[in-house]
XYZ file of C-alpha atoms in Angstrom:
479
model
C 0.000 0.000 0.000
C 1.222 3.499 -0.759
C -0.463 5.165 2.160
C -0.264 3.421 5.532
C -1.273 5.034 8.808
C 0.176 3.375 11.877
C -0.191 4.240 15.588
C 2.539 5.945 17.573
C 5.132 3.335 18.494
C 6.637 2.613 21.866
C 10.039 3.150 20.217
C 9.227 6.782 19.525
C 10.882 9.443 21.614
C 9.700 10.184 25.133
C 8.711 13.643 23.921
C 6.218 12.123 21.517
C 4.963 9.668 24.145
C 4.430 12.445 26.671
C 2.432 14.538 24.224
C 0.196 11.593 23.284
C 0.351 12.500 19.576
C -2.293 10.942 17.323
C -1.668 8.835 14.234
C 1.507 9.009 12.216
C 2.108 7.104 9.011
C 4.194 6.702 5.887
C 3.287 7.537 2.319
C 5.236 6.769 -0.820
C 5.690 9.580 -3.301
C 7.399 8.353 -6.426
C 10.292 6.233 -5.232
C 10.608 7.819 -1.762
C 8.709 7.264 1.455
C 7.514 10.282 3.425
C 6.266 10.785 6.957
C 2.605 11.775 7.051
C 1.403 13.207 10.359
C -1.793 14.839 11.509
C -1.049 18.152 13.187
C -2.193 18.075 16.834
C -4.669 20.762 17.821
C -2.227 22.380 20.228
C -0.196 23.644 17.240
C -3.135 25.143 15.332
C -2.062 28.691 16.173
C 1.310 28.309 14.424
C 0.598 25.617 11.783
C -2.470 26.114 9.535
C -2.024 22.792 7.713
C -3.904 19.776 8.996
C -1.175 17.375 7.866
C 2.592 17.548 7.577
C 4.821 15.536 5.280
C 8.561 14.968 5.604
C 10.844 12.913 3.369
C 12.323 9.791 4.923
C 14.939 9.743 2.122
C 14.566 6.084 1.253
C 12.547 3.855 -1.016
C 12.970 0.866 1.303
C 9.879 0.427 3.468
C 11.693 -1.273 6.382
C 14.287 1.503 6.486
C 11.506 4.102 6.312
C 9.781 2.567 9.343
C 13.065 2.575 11.256
C 13.603 6.265 10.509
C 10.010 7.258 11.222
C 10.306 7.754 15.044
C 13.386 9.987 14.655
C 11.866 12.158 11.948
C 8.612 12.320 13.894
C 10.518 13.619 16.907
C 12.194 16.231 14.688
C 8.818 17.485 13.463
C 7.352 17.704 16.965
C 10.472 19.462 18.251
C 10.225 22.019 15.440
C 6.553 22.645 16.162
C 7.356 23.081 19.840
C 10.104 25.554 18.986
C 7.753 27.579 16.786
C 5.101 27.525 19.476
C 7.588 28.581 22.140
C 8.828 31.350 19.865
C 5.653 33.224 20.742
C 6.779 33.303 24.377
C 8.916 36.046 25.814
C 12.440 35.772 24.341
C 14.753 34.351 26.943
C 11.938 32.592 28.817
C 12.501 29.084 30.088
C 9.879 27.520 27.823
C 11.360 29.155 24.721
C 14.861 28.003 25.560
C 13.763 24.451 26.436
C 11.936 24.057 23.129
C 14.952 25.315 21.185
C 17.276 23.020 23.137
C 15.014 19.995 22.477
C 14.933 20.851 18.775
C 18.735 20.959 18.729
C 18.880 17.573 20.423
C 16.327 16.116 17.990
C 18.631 17.150 15.121
C 21.520 15.271 16.724
C 23.409 18.214 18.241
C 23.946 19.617 21.710
C 22.698 23.153 22.231
C 25.352 25.866 22.302
C 24.852 29.590 22.286
C 26.269 31.651 19.436
C 29.051 32.868 21.720
C 30.005 29.315 22.685
C 30.052 28.246 19.038
C 32.236 31.234 18.133
C 34.760 30.230 20.778
C 34.828 26.640 19.555
C 36.042 24.814 16.478
C 34.912 26.205 13.122
C 34.251 22.651 11.902
C 31.342 22.394 14.366
C 29.674 25.479 12.876
C 30.183 24.125 9.349
C 28.691 20.774 10.351
C 25.579 22.516 11.641
C 25.302 24.665 8.528
C 25.524 21.544 6.368
C 22.658 19.976 8.336
C 20.487 23.082 7.883
C 21.271 23.226 4.166
C 20.488 19.501 3.681
C 17.138 19.890 5.478
C 16.210 22.987 3.479
C 15.872 25.193 6.564
C 15.713 28.954 6.047
C 17.900 31.390 8.043
C 14.876 32.610 10.015
C 13.622 29.121 10.914
C 13.475 27.690 14.384
C 15.986 25.046 13.350
C 18.515 27.742 12.407
C 18.029 29.439 15.768
C 18.513 26.101 17.486
C 21.604 24.861 15.655
C 23.351 28.246 15.518
C 22.696 29.278 19.109
C 20.192 32.035 18.515
C 18.653 31.876 21.994
C 20.484 32.733 25.192
C 20.152 30.397 28.124
C 17.533 31.507 30.678
C 18.654 32.389 34.173
C 16.549 29.939 36.155
C 17.076 29.485 39.863
C 17.634 26.185 41.603
C 14.287 26.512 43.409
C 12.428 27.219 40.165
C 13.943 24.163 38.504
C 13.188 21.946 41.519
C 9.562 23.096 41.420
C 9.305 22.341 37.694
C 10.552 18.749 37.923
C 7.030 17.231 37.723
C 6.361 19.317 34.613
C 9.660 18.302 33.023
C 9.344 14.606 33.858
C 5.608 13.757 33.901
C 6.250 10.106 33.049
C 8.105 9.640 36.350
C 5.051 10.507 38.457
C 2.320 9.135 36.180
C 1.870 5.894 38.121
C 2.602 7.160 41.624
C -0.102 7.573 44.244
C -0.387 10.896 46.059
C 2.103 9.980 48.792
C 4.668 8.658 46.302
C 4.179 11.744 44.143
C 4.702 14.143 47.049
C 7.772 12.221 48.160
C 9.218 12.404 44.634
C 8.643 16.175 44.450
C 10.233 16.761 47.856
C 13.262 14.847 46.650
C 14.128 17.986 44.655
C 12.523 20.847 46.583
C 13.885 19.863 50.010
C 17.612 20.122 49.130
C 16.963 23.203 46.960
C 15.403 24.919 49.974
C 18.432 24.003 52.077
C 20.750 25.608 49.527
C 18.647 28.779 49.606
C 18.712 28.751 53.417
C 22.506 28.469 53.479
C 23.221 31.123 50.831
C 20.452 33.481 51.882
C 19.056 33.517 48.348
C 17.686 31.201 45.688
C 20.749 30.996 43.394
C 20.615 30.797 39.623
C 21.680 27.284 38.679
C 24.653 28.260 36.553
C 25.955 30.597 39.296
C 26.353 27.874 41.947
C 30.061 27.347 42.470
C 31.989 24.420 43.837
C 32.797 26.578 46.864
C 29.049 27.084 47.473
C 28.526 23.324 47.322
C 31.421 22.629 49.702
C 30.008 25.208 52.128
C 26.687 23.333 52.058
C 28.424 20.035 52.759
C 30.320 21.561 55.687
C 27.079 23.016 57.085
C 25.498 19.551 56.845
C 28.447 18.020 58.680
C 28.065 20.566 61.483
C 24.394 19.669 61.830
C 25.229 15.960 61.921
C 27.722 16.551 64.729
C 25.142 18.640 66.614
C 22.633 15.806 66.202
C 20.076 17.926 64.331
C 20.548 16.067 61.044
C 21.172 12.484 59.996
C 24.182 11.669 57.864
C 22.014 9.550 55.589
C 19.698 12.523 55.014
C 22.604 14.850 54.195
C 24.073 12.278 51.826
C 20.761 11.828 50.047
C 20.215 15.601 49.683
C 23.640 16.140 48.105
C 23.196 13.160 45.804
C 19.771 14.451 44.741
C 21.206 17.899 43.962
C 23.735 16.195 41.725
C 20.985 14.174 40.061
C 18.784 17.263 39.610
C 21.656 18.997 37.796
C 22.103 16.025 35.490
C 18.403 15.489 34.779
C 17.782 19.177 34.071
C 20.570 19.346 31.498
C 19.453 16.070 29.938
C 15.926 17.484 29.713
C 17.377 20.348 27.686
C 19.098 17.891 25.369
C 22.627 18.591 26.574
C 24.965 15.770 25.615
C 26.504 14.010 28.622
C 29.995 14.721 27.281
C 29.231 18.441 26.965
C 27.398 18.753 30.285
C 29.056 21.243 32.664
C 30.372 19.530 35.826
C 27.959 19.610 38.733
C 29.272 21.547 41.750
C 27.697 18.967 44.119
C 29.345 15.922 42.529
C 30.760 13.432 45.031
C 30.229 15.617 48.104
C 27.704 13.337 49.802
C 29.749 10.148 49.573
C 30.215 8.432 52.917
C 28.105 10.795 55.022
C 25.716 8.008 56.020
C 28.589 6.339 57.880
C 28.549 9.215 60.371
C 25.229 7.916 61.742
C 24.831 5.426 64.516
C 22.974 2.230 63.664
C 19.457 3.523 62.988
C 17.802 0.311 61.860
C 14.362 -0.270 63.343
C 14.438 -2.539 66.367
C 12.365 -5.650 66.001
C 9.324 -6.316 68.138
C 10.128 -9.187 70.537
C 8.112 -12.365 70.018
C 6.618 -12.200 73.509
C 5.368 -8.665 72.767
C 3.803 -9.840 69.494
C 1.990 -12.589 71.378
C 0.663 -10.020 73.885
C -0.564 -7.787 71.049
C -2.337 -10.744 69.419
C -3.945 -11.880 72.679
C -7.757 -11.676 72.849
C -8.898 -8.132 73.641
C -5.418 -6.558 73.376
C -6.390 -4.373 70.421
C -10.043 -3.755 71.280
C -9.252 -0.061 71.857
C -8.102 0.329 68.227
C -10.337 0.826 65.208
C -10.971 -2.361 63.244
C -8.835 -1.439 60.234
C -5.736 -0.484 62.243
C -5.993 -3.616 64.382
C -6.329 -5.927 61.393
C -3.518 -4.217 59.467
C -1.341 -4.983 62.497
C -2.394 -8.643 62.487
C -1.630 -8.931 58.773
C 1.776 -7.279 59.257
C 2.652 -9.870 61.918
C 2.103 -12.882 59.645
C 3.104 -11.509 56.235
C 6.259 -9.500 56.927
C 4.944 -6.993 54.374
C 5.790 -3.310 54.447
C 3.059 -1.221 56.044
C 2.187 0.580 52.790
C 2.002 -2.754 50.973
C -0.878 -3.670 53.268
C -2.637 -0.332 53.700
C -2.606 0.439 49.960
C -3.907 -2.933 48.784
C -6.566 -2.556 46.062
C -9.467 -5.028 46.131
C -8.198 -6.784 43.002
C -4.990 -7.812 44.755
C -6.777 -9.519 47.665
C -7.271 -13.141 46.597
C -9.375 -14.856 49.240
C -11.143 -17.300 46.894
C -7.894 -18.805 45.623
C -6.998 -22.349 46.812
C -4.205 -20.617 48.741
C -5.611 -17.304 50.017
C -3.024 -14.584 49.454
C -2.395 -10.950 48.657
C -0.556 -9.690 45.605
C 2.039 -6.965 45.899
C 2.401 -5.677 42.360
C 2.539 -2.603 40.188
C -0.841 -0.900 40.082
C -1.808 1.576 37.387
C -4.912 3.707 37.829
C -5.365 5.826 34.689
C -8.827 6.992 35.759
C -7.797 8.004 39.267
C -4.929 7.684 41.708
C -6.597 5.742 44.534
C -5.048 2.401 43.602
C -1.900 3.646 41.818
C 1.310 2.185 43.190
C 4.896 1.853 42.024
C 7.143 -0.852 43.429
C 10.430 -0.299 45.222
C 12.303 -2.846 43.100
C 11.744 -5.978 41.053
C 11.847 -8.227 44.111
C 9.011 -6.294 45.744
C 6.496 -7.897 43.366
C 5.312 -11.082 45.039
C 2.385 -13.140 46.292
C 2.120 -13.439 50.070
C 0.072 -16.338 51.486
C -2.308 -15.573 54.330
C -2.227 -17.748 57.427
C -3.542 -17.567 60.953
C -4.590 -14.169 62.255
C -3.645 -12.539 58.930
C -6.115 -14.687 57.013
C -8.928 -13.982 59.462
C -8.148 -10.246 59.404
C -8.118 -10.085 55.615
C -11.429 -11.923 55.436
C -12.927 -9.112 57.500
C -11.652 -6.585 54.936
C -11.992 -8.154 51.471
C -12.029 -4.681 49.871
C -8.916 -3.476 51.673
C -8.445 -0.552 54.040
C -9.960 2.688 52.666
C -9.392 4.523 55.958
C -5.606 4.234 55.493
C -5.161 3.620 51.767
C -2.726 6.086 50.227
C -2.623 8.295 53.339
C 0.509 7.086 55.132
C -1.023 7.558 58.588
C -1.247 3.961 59.863
C 2.171 3.911 61.528
C 1.539 6.981 63.684
C -1.885 5.703 64.757
C -0.640 2.194 65.543
C 2.415 3.339 67.492
C 0.230 5.594 69.622
C -2.366 2.881 70.260
C 0.163 0.129 71.017
C 2.628 2.175 73.067
C 1.484 0.323 76.200
C 2.955 -2.891 74.746
C 5.998 -1.710 72.789
C 9.359 -1.431 74.606
C 11.201 1.893 74.530
C 12.723 2.610 71.133
C 10.598 -0.042 69.396
C 7.943 0.883 66.844
C 5.329 -1.109 64.988
C 7.585 -0.997 61.909
C 9.767 -3.522 63.737
C 7.219 -6.257 62.979
C 8.823 -6.694 59.566
C 12.229 -7.228 61.176
C 10.690 -9.665 63.636
C 9.249 -11.620 60.704
C 12.692 -12.115 59.188
C 14.126 -13.189 62.544
C 11.374 -15.763 62.848
C 12.267 -17.066 59.376
C 15.943 -17.165 60.303
C 15.200 -19.052 63.520
C 13.198 -21.525 61.424
C 16.394 -22.146 59.387
C 15.102 -20.496 56.199
C 18.037 -19.655 53.907
C 19.019 -16.014 53.359
C 18.031 -15.824 49.676
C 14.675 -17.491 50.413
C 14.064 -14.981 53.196
C 14.845 -12.186 50.734
C 12.314 -13.542 48.247
C 9.630 -13.955 50.902
C 10.102 -10.395 52.127
C 10.413 -8.666 48.778
C 14.128 -7.886 49.028
C 16.584 -8.139 46.146
C 17.527 -11.813 45.805
C 20.497 -10.766 43.669
C 21.859 -8.729 46.571
C 21.157 -11.484 49.086
C 23.023 -14.038 46.964
C 25.789 -11.666 45.960
C 25.371 -12.704 42.332
C 22.856 -12.645 39.495
C 19.521 -14.360 40.169
C 18.357 -16.986 37.702
C 15.404 -19.355 37.629
C 11.710 -19.022 38.431
C 10.346 -17.235 41.467
C 9.262 -19.206 44.511
C 5.883 -20.978 43.976
C 2.997 -19.898 46.168
C 2.759 -23.408 47.663
C 6.365 -23.207 48.877
C 5.764 -19.729 50.272
C 2.785 -21.084 52.192
C 4.902 -23.830 53.752
C 7.412 -21.262 55.009
C 4.678 -19.029 56.416
C 2.994 -21.939 58.182
C 6.347 -22.930 59.666
C 6.516 -19.664 61.653
C 2.776 -19.058 62.160
C 1.928 -17.703 65.611
C -0.897 -19.723 67.145
C -3.450 -17.886 69.267
C -6.036 -19.216 71.665
C -9.033 -18.185 69.539
C -7.814 -19.438 66.156
C -8.011 -22.963 64.806
C -4.986 -24.256 62.864
C -4.684 -22.863 59.331
C -6.565 -25.075 56.853
C -4.684 -27.190 54.371
C -4.712 -25.725 50.850
C -7.267 -27.229 48.490
C -6.076 -29.728 45.903
C -7.120 -27.702 42.857
C -4.146 -25.321 43.087
C -4.138 -22.678 40.378
C -0.721 -21.120 40.194
């Protein structure tokens, strides 16, 4: 066929994926294939045509399809640059569009002054590209490749606040708590820099001396006990990552990226902390908590989340954020599924996973099974709110020893597995840790079957006076 419309491909650039562009196709004119693309409505003010065509410079259909995503990205980048050209010259949006257009053409963005100070061959190479593409001197492509737009003077705080806008794909599948945590990853250290310097500095004006001063201030706070070394290390590492991601967003080549003033300054700061791992809840305390009437003063959801945490070893958010579809009580082996959850029509059930090992099925035994049966739709009071831990620690303070929190139930679970002679890599798989890290080598083979998981959980099940033994799984196992 000479005219074939095909949907946007997953291999297309992230820019195209983020915009959600409509249909793009190929059309053969004479002996050469061309891109044929419907112009999205957002560009109607700067592009009167309803369709755009661009030569793919080949008569081979397979080659044309390979080139299509790249040329498509070029077209979108050019439209963005034209659209941004209506903004105030020197604005961030104008510069970003020009920088993306430069990157789409295979170059790193350089201002005219930077090009003039460089090698003449680089200017000639860019001129050759403009000539081959038929771009006019007043086109957006010419402004992009020849450095016609000065870099904006954006502050660190402004850039930190724009991270969700610059990287929407990174927060698309996060729930509200995960999204807020991701945003604070950038705004928290940016605020600390502003606090230290007494101003919100323009990114390009931050010197290595400024960064070293911040590190030294962090070290003073660690010594005073007002800051954790791990927190200081993470803030400095995130400032370094923000620098890198921002320049990559602008299309700056990694080789040409200016060195980050915060690079390497956070290394080793976490070692300044004392051991801050959560203390486990002693087995005798767990048995007291599970005793009849011990949690009658708590609301039903909080009490049953606690019971499930005891016998699953799951992270608190893995239990509180369970969507109904991941609670499998009718299965021959009742269990919960910890897995990636996408909620395109709302964020209530959205959830990203910490790592690959986090995805797992957890069998329900004993008090956990009975608790989950009372809440087959999950825990709406706590789902996505992150407030269970505070409520549970307050309610159970009468039982918990000093320095021990309800989060220690997960550590207690692993100790119980260890005491039951469960191997380290099996414990890692049961708890959603990285098996690769536990083994110290690459992990091969299939994941642990649900039946085997059940046997391990039953081995350490805590029996209570009011519960009968856990039933044997039915024969018709569906795994």
